[in-house]
CSV table of C-alpha atoms in Angstrom, one decimal:
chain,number,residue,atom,x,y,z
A,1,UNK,CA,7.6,3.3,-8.5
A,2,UNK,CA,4.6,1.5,-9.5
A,3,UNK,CA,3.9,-1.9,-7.4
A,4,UNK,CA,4.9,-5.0,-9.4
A,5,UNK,CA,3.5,-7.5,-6.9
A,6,UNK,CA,0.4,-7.9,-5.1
A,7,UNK,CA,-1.1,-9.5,-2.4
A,8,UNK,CA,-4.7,-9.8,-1.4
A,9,UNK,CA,-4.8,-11.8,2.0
A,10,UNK,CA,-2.4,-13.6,4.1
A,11,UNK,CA,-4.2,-16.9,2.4
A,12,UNK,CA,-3.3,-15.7,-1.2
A,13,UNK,CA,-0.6,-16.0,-2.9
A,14,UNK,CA,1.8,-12.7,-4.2
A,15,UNK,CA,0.8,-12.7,-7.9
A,16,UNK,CA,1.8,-10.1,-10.7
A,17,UNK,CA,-0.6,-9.4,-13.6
A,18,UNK,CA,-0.6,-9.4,-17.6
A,19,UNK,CA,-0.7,-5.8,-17.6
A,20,UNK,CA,2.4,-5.0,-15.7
A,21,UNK,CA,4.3,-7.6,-17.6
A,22,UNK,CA,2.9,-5.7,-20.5
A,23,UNK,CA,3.6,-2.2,-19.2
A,24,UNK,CA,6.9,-3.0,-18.2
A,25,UNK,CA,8.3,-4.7,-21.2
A,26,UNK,CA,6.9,-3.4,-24.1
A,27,UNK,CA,5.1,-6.3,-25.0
A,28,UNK,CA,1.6,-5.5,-26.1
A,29,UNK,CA,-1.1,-6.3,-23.7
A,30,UNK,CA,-2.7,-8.9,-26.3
A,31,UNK,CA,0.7,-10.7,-27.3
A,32,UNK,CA,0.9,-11.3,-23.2
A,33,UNK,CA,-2.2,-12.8,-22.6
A,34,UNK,CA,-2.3,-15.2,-25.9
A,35,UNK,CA,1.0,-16.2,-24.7
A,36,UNK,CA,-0.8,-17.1,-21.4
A,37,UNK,CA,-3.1,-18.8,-23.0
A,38,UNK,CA,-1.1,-20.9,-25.4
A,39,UNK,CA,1.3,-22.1,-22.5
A,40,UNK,CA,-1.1,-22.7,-20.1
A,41,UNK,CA,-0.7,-26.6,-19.3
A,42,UNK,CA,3.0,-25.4,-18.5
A,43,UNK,CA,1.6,-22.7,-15.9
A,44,UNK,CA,-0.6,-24.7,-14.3
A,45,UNK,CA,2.3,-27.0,-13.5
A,46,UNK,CA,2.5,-24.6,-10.6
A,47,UNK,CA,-1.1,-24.2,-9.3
A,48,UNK,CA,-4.3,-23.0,-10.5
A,49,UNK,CA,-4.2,-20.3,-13.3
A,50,UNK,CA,-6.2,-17.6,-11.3
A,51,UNK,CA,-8.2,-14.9,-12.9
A,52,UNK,CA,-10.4,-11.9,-11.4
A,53,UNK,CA,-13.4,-10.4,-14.2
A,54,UNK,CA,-13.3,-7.0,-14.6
A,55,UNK,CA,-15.9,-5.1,-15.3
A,56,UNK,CA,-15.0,-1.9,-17.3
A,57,UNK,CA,-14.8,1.4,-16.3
A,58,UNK,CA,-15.7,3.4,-19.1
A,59,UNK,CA,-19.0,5.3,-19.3
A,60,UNK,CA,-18.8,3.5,-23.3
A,61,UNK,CA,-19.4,0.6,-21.4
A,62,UNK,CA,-17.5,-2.7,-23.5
A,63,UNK,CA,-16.7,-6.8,-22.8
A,64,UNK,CA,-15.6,-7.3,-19.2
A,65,UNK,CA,-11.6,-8.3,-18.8
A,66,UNK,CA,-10.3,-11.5,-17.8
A,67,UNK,CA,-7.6,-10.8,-15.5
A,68,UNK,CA,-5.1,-13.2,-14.9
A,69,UNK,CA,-3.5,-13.7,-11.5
A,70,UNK,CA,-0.1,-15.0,-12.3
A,71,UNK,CA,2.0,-16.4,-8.8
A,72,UNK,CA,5.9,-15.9,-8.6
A,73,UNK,CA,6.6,-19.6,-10.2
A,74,UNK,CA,4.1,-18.9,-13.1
A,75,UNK,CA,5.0,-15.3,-13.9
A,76,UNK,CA,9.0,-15.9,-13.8
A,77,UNK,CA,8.4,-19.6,-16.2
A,78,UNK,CA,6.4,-16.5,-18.6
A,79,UNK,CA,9.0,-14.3,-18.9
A,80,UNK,CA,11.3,-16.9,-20.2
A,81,UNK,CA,9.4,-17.5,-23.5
A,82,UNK,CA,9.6,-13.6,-24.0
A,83,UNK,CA,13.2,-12.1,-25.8
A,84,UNK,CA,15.6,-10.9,-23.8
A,85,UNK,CA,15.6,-7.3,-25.0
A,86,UNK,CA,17.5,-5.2,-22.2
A,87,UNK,CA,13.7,-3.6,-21.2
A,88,UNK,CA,13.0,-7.0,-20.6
A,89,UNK,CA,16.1,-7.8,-18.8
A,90,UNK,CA,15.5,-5.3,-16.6
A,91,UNK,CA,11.8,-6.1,-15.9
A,92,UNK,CA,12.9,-9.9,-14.6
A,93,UNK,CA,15.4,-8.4,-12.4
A,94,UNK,CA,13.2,-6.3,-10.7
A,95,UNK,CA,10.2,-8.3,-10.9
A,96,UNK,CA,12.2,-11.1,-9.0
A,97,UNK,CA,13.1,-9.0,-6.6
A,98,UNK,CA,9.7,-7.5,-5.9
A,99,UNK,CA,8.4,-11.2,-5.5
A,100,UNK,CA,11.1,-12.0,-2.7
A,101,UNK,CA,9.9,-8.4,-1.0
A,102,UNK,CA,6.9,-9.5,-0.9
A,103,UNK,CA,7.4,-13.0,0.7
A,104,UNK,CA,8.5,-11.0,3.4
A,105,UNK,CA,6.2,-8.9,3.9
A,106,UNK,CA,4.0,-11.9,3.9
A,107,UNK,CA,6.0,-13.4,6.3
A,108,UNK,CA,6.1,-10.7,8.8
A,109,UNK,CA,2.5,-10.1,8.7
A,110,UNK,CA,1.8,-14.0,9.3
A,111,UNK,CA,4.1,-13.8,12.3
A,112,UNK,CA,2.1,-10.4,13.6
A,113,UNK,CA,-1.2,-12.1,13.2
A,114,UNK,CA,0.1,-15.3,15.1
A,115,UNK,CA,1.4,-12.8,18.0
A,116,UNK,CA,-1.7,-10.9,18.0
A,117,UNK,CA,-4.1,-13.9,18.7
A,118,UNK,CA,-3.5,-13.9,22.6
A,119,UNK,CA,-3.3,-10.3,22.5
A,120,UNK,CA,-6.9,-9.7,21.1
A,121,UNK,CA,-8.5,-12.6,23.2
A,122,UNK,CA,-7.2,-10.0,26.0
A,123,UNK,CA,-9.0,-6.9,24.6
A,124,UNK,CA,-12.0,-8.9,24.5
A,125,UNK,CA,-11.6,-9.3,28.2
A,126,UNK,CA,-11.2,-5.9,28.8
A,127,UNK,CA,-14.7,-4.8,26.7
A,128,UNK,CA,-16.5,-7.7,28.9
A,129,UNK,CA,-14.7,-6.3,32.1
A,130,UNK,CA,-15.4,-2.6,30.6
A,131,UNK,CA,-18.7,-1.0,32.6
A,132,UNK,CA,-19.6,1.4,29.8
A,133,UNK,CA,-20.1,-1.5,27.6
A,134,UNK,CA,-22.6,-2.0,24.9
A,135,UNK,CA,-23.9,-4.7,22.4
A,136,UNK,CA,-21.6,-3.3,19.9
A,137,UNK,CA,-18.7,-1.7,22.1
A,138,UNK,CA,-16.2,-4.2,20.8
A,139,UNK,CA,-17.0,-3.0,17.3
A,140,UNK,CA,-16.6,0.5,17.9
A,141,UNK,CA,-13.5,-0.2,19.6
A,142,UNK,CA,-12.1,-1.9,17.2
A,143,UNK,CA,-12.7,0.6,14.1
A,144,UNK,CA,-11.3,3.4,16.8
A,145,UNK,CA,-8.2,1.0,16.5
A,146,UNK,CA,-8.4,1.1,12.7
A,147,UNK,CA,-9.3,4.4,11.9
A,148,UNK,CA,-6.2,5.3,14.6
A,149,UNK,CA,-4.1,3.2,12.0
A,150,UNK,CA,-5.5,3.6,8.7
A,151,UNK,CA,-8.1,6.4,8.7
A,152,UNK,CA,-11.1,4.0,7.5
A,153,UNK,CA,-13.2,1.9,10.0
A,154,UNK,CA,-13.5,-2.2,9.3
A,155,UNK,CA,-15.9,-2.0,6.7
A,156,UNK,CA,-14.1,0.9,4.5
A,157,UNK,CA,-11.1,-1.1,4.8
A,158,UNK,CA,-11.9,-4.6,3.7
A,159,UNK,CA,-13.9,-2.5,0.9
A,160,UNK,CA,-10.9,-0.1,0.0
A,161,UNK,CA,-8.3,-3.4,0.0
A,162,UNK,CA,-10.1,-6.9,-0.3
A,163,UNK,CA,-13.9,-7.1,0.1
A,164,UNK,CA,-13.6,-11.2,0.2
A,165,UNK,CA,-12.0,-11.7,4.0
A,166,UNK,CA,-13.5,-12.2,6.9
A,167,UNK,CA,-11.2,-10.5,9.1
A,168,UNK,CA,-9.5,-7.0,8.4
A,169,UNK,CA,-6.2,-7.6,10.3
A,170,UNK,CA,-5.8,-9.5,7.5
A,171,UNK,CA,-5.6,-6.3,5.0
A,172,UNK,CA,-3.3,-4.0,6.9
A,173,UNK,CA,0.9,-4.2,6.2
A,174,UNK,CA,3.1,-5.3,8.7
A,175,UNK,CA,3.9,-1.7,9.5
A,176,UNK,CA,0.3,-1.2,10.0
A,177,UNK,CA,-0.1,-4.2,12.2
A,178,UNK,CA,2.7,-3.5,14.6
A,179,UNK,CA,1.3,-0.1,14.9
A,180,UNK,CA,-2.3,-1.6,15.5
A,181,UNK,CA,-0.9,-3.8,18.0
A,182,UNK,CA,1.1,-1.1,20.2
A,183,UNK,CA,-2.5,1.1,20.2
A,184,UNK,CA,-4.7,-2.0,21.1
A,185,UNK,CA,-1.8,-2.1,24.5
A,186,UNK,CA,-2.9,0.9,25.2
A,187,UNK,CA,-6.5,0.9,24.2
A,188,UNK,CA,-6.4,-2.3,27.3
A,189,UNK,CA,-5.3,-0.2,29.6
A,190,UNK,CA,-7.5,2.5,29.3
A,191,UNK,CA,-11.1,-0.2,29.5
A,192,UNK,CA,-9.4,-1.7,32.6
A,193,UNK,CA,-9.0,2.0,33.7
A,194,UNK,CA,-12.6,2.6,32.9
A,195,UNK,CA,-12.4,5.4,30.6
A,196,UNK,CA,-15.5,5.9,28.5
A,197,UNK,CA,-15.4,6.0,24.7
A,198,UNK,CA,-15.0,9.6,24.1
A,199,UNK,CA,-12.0,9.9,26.4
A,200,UNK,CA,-10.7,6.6,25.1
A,201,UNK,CA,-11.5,8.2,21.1
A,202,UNK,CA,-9.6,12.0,22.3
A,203,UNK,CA,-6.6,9.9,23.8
A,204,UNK,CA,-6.1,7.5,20.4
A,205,UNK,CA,-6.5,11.2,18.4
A,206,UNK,CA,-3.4,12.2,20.3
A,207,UNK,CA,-5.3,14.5,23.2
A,208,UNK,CA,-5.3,14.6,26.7
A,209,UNK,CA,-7.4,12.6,29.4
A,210,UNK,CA,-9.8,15.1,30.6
A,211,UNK,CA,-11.1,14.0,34.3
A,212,UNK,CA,-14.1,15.4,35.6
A,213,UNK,CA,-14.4,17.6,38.6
């Protein structure tokens, strides 16, 4: 099923978009947006009226897209003013139920981010404590972790998901956070054992500790 919701960071807000209201009821892409545009002051009763430019994609080139970024108060106020055709129907039903999803999901990965804190000032520890350690061995560590999780390092991530934040915990689900956190426990144990990176990088790509004779 194609996502209804999205969410950029834990500091954003879930928002939905003119083209899945569009996509979903019917309703062409234009009507949508002039009815944006013409009920605006309404919107705005409940927060900025964000946007994102898109530049298009097409090798024909054309006008970049104003996109608007329409939160769960603004979106659900819109699809009042449209008929209530059963496609419609149906769209506000789910849509409403894919904002309170995501809530939760926000939610949870606030709560894992809050756990993690303490965690990570520990893993920092460990690098310092860590006698194969380099300039940039918490870095390396760290996209180990995230590659181990998502298969893309720290930079590929905040590219691949949102390039504005400053901190790419803040990009992964809760699933992937939970998993993250359970890997940096053992990731811990093995700089406080003294591993060095390679056998630390075999052990998080599921092998075997291989001790020297």
């Amino acid at each position: 099923m194609q996502e209804l919701v999205f969410l950029q960071s834990l500091k954003d807000e879930p928002y939905t978009t003119p083209e899945i209201i569009s996509e979903h009821t019917g309703i062409e892409y234009r009507s949508i947006s002039d009815l944006i545009r013409r009920n605006k002051p309404d919107l705005e009763c409940f927060g900025v009226l964000r946007f994102e430019i898109v530049k298009p994609t097409s090798k024909k080139g054309g006008r970049p897209k104003k996109i608007y970024h329409l939160n769960e108060q603004q979106a659900t106020t819109l699809i009042t003013f449209l008929d209530n055709t059963p496609q419609v129907k149906a769209f506000k039903v789910a849509l409403v139920s894919e904002f309170f999803k995501m809530r939760d999901e926000l939610t949870k990965r606030k709560i894992n981010r809050i756990e993690e804190k303490p965690l990570r000032k520990t893993l920092t520890d460990a690098v310092k404590e860590w006698e194969h350690r380099t300039d940039w061995s918490y870095n390396h560590i760290s996209n180990l972790l995230y590659k181990a999780v998502t298969g893309m390092n720290a930079k590929q991530l905040k590219k691949a998901r949102n390039p504005q934040v400053k901190a790419s915990l803040d990009v992964l689900t809760s699933e992937e956070q939970e998993q993250y956190k359970q890997l940096e426990t053992r990731v811990i144990g093995y700089l406080l054992a003294q591993m060095t990176f390679d056998q630390i990088k075999a052990m998080l790509n599921g092998g075997t500790l291989q001790v020297s004779k």
